[in-house]
């Protein structure tokens, strides 16, 4: 049986805990034996009390230690690990493999998805991007990843950095545009729900078409009169700036 320990209690950590617990019920090949957190109460709804520790010197021996904390906290965790020559990975999209020190074997276990506490996701569909220093460790990571996901990729640090930037555009920025759309609807007493079928269809189209093929709208058509009318309508300076930048970017893309 392959033993895993998770260090962290945030969004990614909690979703990984849920995924490993679910996988263990289906097969005992991979077992989550312990989780480290600063506050036990943050995880008692997911795990038995005795499987949670708040002390680094109480960490058990495992085949894999997954650091699932904020990027800024990774170095602090690494410096507190009380052992050597074990496989330690982080879950960051932007932190390079080299950020982990040489006291232990290094790796990356990056699930590419947006995670929110108490919002369940189907982990089987989530791509997990793996990186390690040697083939043996990669094979172990691959086995563990396959226990919770059906989508595994070998991705190096530079590729992962590119993926993370791309993810910011397609997820974080897109969601911010939803927020702007919601604000415009609220200001004009229009239900945001009216836009939800459009949002869903836009997402579904990308499964069959390239982004360039799926692009529509006044900027794509170069509909100058409509663009002028909409720019006049938008009174929020921040919204107008974003509208103009995105319109120009679409037009520049042909």
PDB file of N, CA, C and O in Angstrom, residues 13 30 36 38 63 65 71 75 92 98 100-101 106 120 137 139 153 164 167 180 201 205 229 239 251:
ATOM      1  N   UNK A  13      -5.795  21.508  -0.513  1.00  0.00           N
ATOM      2  CA  UNK A  13      -5.587  20.419   0.440  1.00  0.00           C
ATOM      3  C   UNK A  13      -6.894  19.697   0.750  1.00  0.00           C
ATOM      4  O   UNK A  13      -6.953  18.458   0.755  1.00  0.00           O
ATOM      5  N   UNK A  30      -3.753   3.163  -2.507  1.00  0.00           N
ATOM      6  CA  UNK A  30      -3.167   4.402  -2.009  1.00  0.00           C
ATOM      7  C   UNK A  30      -3.944   4.838  -0.777  1.00  0.00           C
ATOM      8  O   UNK A  30      -5.167   4.926  -0.805  1.00  0.00           O
ATOM      9  N   UNK A  36      -1.171  17.336   7.937  1.00  0.00           N
ATOM     10  CA  UNK A  36      -0.633  18.351   8.840  1.00  0.00           C
ATOM     11  C   UNK A  36      -1.382  19.665   8.630  1.00  0.00           C
ATOM     12  O   UNK A  36      -1.606  20.094   7.497  1.00  0.00           O
ATOM     13  N   UNK A  38      -2.086  23.683  10.893  1.00  0.00           N
ATOM     14  CA  UNK A  38      -1.817  24.466  12.104  1.00  0.00           C
ATOM     15  C   UNK A  38      -2.995  24.387  13.073  1.00  0.00           C
ATOM     16  O   UNK A  38      -2.816  24.526  14.278  1.00  0.00           O
ATOM     17  N   UNK A  63       5.296   7.376   1.708  1.00  0.00           N
ATOM     18  CA  UNK A  63       5.941   7.303   0.397  1.00  0.00           C
ATOM     19  C   UNK A  63       5.946   8.660  -0.300  1.00  0.00           C
ATOM     20  O   UNK A  63       6.808   8.926  -1.136  1.00  0.00           O
ATOM     21  N   UNK A  65       4.916  13.035   0.370  1.00  0.00           N
ATOM     22  CA  UNK A  65       4.451  14.160   1.160  1.00  0.00           C
ATOM     23  C   UNK A  65       4.037  15.271   0.191  1.00  0.00           C
ATOM     24  O   UNK A  65       4.868  15.764  -0.578  1.00  0.00           O
ATOM     25  N   UNK A  71       1.707  29.579  -2.159  1.00  0.00           N
ATOM     26  CA  UNK A  71       3.064  29.607  -2.712  1.00  0.00           C
ATOM     27  C   UNK A  71       4.071  30.222  -1.748  1.00  0.00           C
ATOM     28  O   UNK A  71       5.193  29.729  -1.596  1.00  0.00           O
ATOM     29  N   UNK A  75       8.334  27.494   1.192  1.00  0.00           N
ATOM     30  CA  UNK A  75       9.686  27.478   1.739  1.00  0.00           C
ATOM     31  C   UNK A  75       9.684  27.249   3.248  1.00  0.00           C
ATOM     32  O   UNK A  75      10.533  26.527   3.781  1.00  0.00           O
ATOM     33  N   UNK A  92       1.857  23.753  -6.547  1.00  0.00           N
ATOM     34  CA  UNK A  92       1.784  25.094  -7.141  1.00  0.00           C
ATOM     35  C   UNK A  92       1.898  25.064  -8.661  1.00  0.00           C
ATOM     36  O   UNK A  92       2.629  24.250  -9.232  1.00  0.00           O
ATOM     37  N   UNK A  98      12.829  23.521  -8.565  1.00  0.00           N
ATOM     38  CA  UNK A  98      14.077  23.850  -7.864  1.00  0.00           C
ATOM     39  C   UNK A  98      13.854  24.578  -6.546  1.00  0.00           C
ATOM     40  O   UNK A  98      14.783  24.706  -5.742  1.00  0.00           O
ATOM     41  N   UNK A 100      12.209  23.570  -4.066  1.00  0.00           N
ATOM     42  CA  UNK A 100      12.310  22.597  -2.983  1.00  0.00           C
ATOM     43  C   UNK A 100      13.785  22.318  -2.705  1.00  0.00           C
ATOM     44  O   UNK A 100      14.584  22.199  -3.634  1.00  0.00           O
ATOM     45  N   UNK A 101      14.146  22.217  -1.434  1.00  0.00           N
ATOM     46  CA  UNK A 101      15.568  22.058  -1.125  1.00  0.00           C
ATOM     47  C   UNK A 101      16.063  20.646  -1.417  1.00  0.00           C
ATOM     48  O   UNK A 101      15.283  19.737  -1.722  1.00  0.00           O
ATOM     49  N   UNK A 106      12.664  15.725  -4.931  1.00  0.00           N
ATOM     50  CA  UNK A 106      11.737  16.788  -5.308  1.00  0.00           C
ATOM     51  C   UNK A 106      10.724  16.328  -6.350  1.00  0.00           C
ATOM     52  O   UNK A 106      11.014  15.484  -7.194  1.00  0.00           O
ATOM     53  N   UNK A 120     -18.024  20.887  -4.449  1.00  0.00           N
ATOM     54  CA  UNK A 120     -17.483  19.595  -4.873  1.00  0.00           C
ATOM     55  C   UNK A 120     -17.114  19.609  -6.349  1.00  0.00           C
ATOM     56  O   UNK A 120     -17.799  20.216  -7.174  1.00  0.00           O
ATOM     57  N   UNK A 137      10.751   8.153  -9.178  1.00  0.00           N
ATOM     58  CA  UNK A 137       9.814   9.005  -8.442  1.00  0.00           C
ATOM     59  C   UNK A 137       8.627   9.396  -9.317  1.00  0.00           C
ATOM     60  O   UNK A 137       7.490   9.485  -8.837  1.00  0.00           O
ATOM     61  N   UNK A 139       7.267   7.598 -11.644  1.00  0.00           N
ATOM     62  CA  UNK A 139       6.373   6.447 -11.713  1.00  0.00           C
ATOM     63  C   UNK A 139       5.501   6.350 -10.463  1.00  0.00           C
ATOM     64  O   UNK A 139       4.304   6.048 -10.537  1.00  0.00           O
ATOM     65  N   UNK A 153      -0.465  14.293 -16.814  1.00  0.00           N
ATOM     66  CA  UNK A 153       0.466  14.861 -17.786  1.00  0.00           C
ATOM     67  C   UNK A 153       1.847  15.039 -17.169  1.00  0.00           C
ATOM     68  O   UNK A 153       1.969  15.440 -16.016  1.00  0.00           O
ATOM     69  N   UNK A 164      -0.067  27.895 -16.026  1.00  0.00           N
ATOM     70  CA  UNK A 164      -0.655  28.683 -14.943  1.00  0.00           C
ATOM     71  C   UNK A 164      -1.062  30.066 -15.442  1.00  0.00           C
ATOM     72  O   UNK A 164      -2.134  30.577 -15.088  1.00  0.00           O
ATOM     73  N   UNK A 167      -4.079  29.645 -17.488  1.00  0.00           N
ATOM     74  CA  UNK A 167      -5.227  29.386 -16.619  1.00  0.00           C
ATOM     75  C   UNK A 167      -5.760  30.674 -15.999  1.00  0.00           C
ATOM     76  O   UNK A 167      -6.972  30.822 -15.811  1.00  0.00           O
ATOM     77  N   UNK A 180     -18.076  41.744 -13.772  1.00  0.00           N
ATOM     78  CA  UNK A 180     -18.405  43.014 -14.428  1.00  0.00           C
ATOM     79  C   UNK A 180     -19.778  42.922 -15.085  1.00  0.00           C
ATOM     80  O   UNK A 180     -20.603  43.839 -14.977  1.00  0.00           O
ATOM     81  N   UNK A 201     -23.082  27.988 -22.998  1.00  0.00           N
ATOM     82  CA  UNK A 201     -22.879  27.674 -24.416  1.00  0.00           C
ATOM     83  C   UNK A 201     -21.484  28.084 -24.869  1.00  0.00           C
ATOM     84  O   UNK A 201     -20.833  27.372 -25.647  1.00  0.00           O
ATOM     85  N   UNK A 205     -18.855  25.416 -26.446  1.00  0.00           N
ATOM     86  CA  UNK A 205     -18.330  25.549 -27.804  1.00  0.00           C
ATOM     87  C   UNK A 205     -16.846  25.255 -27.881  1.00  0.00           C
ATOM     88  O   UNK A 205     -16.361  24.714 -28.881  1.00  0.00           O
ATOM     89  N   UNK A 229     -21.505  52.717 -29.748  1.00  0.00           N
ATOM     90  CA  UNK A 229     -22.695  52.805 -28.891  1.00  0.00           C
ATOM     91  C   UNK A 229     -22.414  52.206 -27.520  1.00  0.00           C
ATOM     92  O   UNK A 229     -22.785  52.778 -26.482  1.00  0.00           O
ATOM     93  N   UNK A 239     -14.517  49.592 -16.275  1.00  0.00           N
ATOM     94  CA  UNK A 239     -15.187  48.716 -17.246  1.00  0.00           C
ATOM     95  C   UNK A 239     -14.894  49.156 -18.679  1.00  0.00           C
ATOM     96  O   UNK A 239     -14.671  48.322 -19.562  1.00  0.00           O
ATOM     97  N   UNK A 251      -9.674  42.590 -32.313  1.00  0.00           N
ATOM     98  CA  UNK A 251      -9.479  43.133 -33.652  1.00  0.00           C
ATOM     99  C   UNK A 251      -8.058  42.880 -34.153  1.00  0.00           C
ATOM    100  O   UNK A 251      -7.856  42.579 -35.326  1.00  0.00           O
TER     101      UNK A 251
END
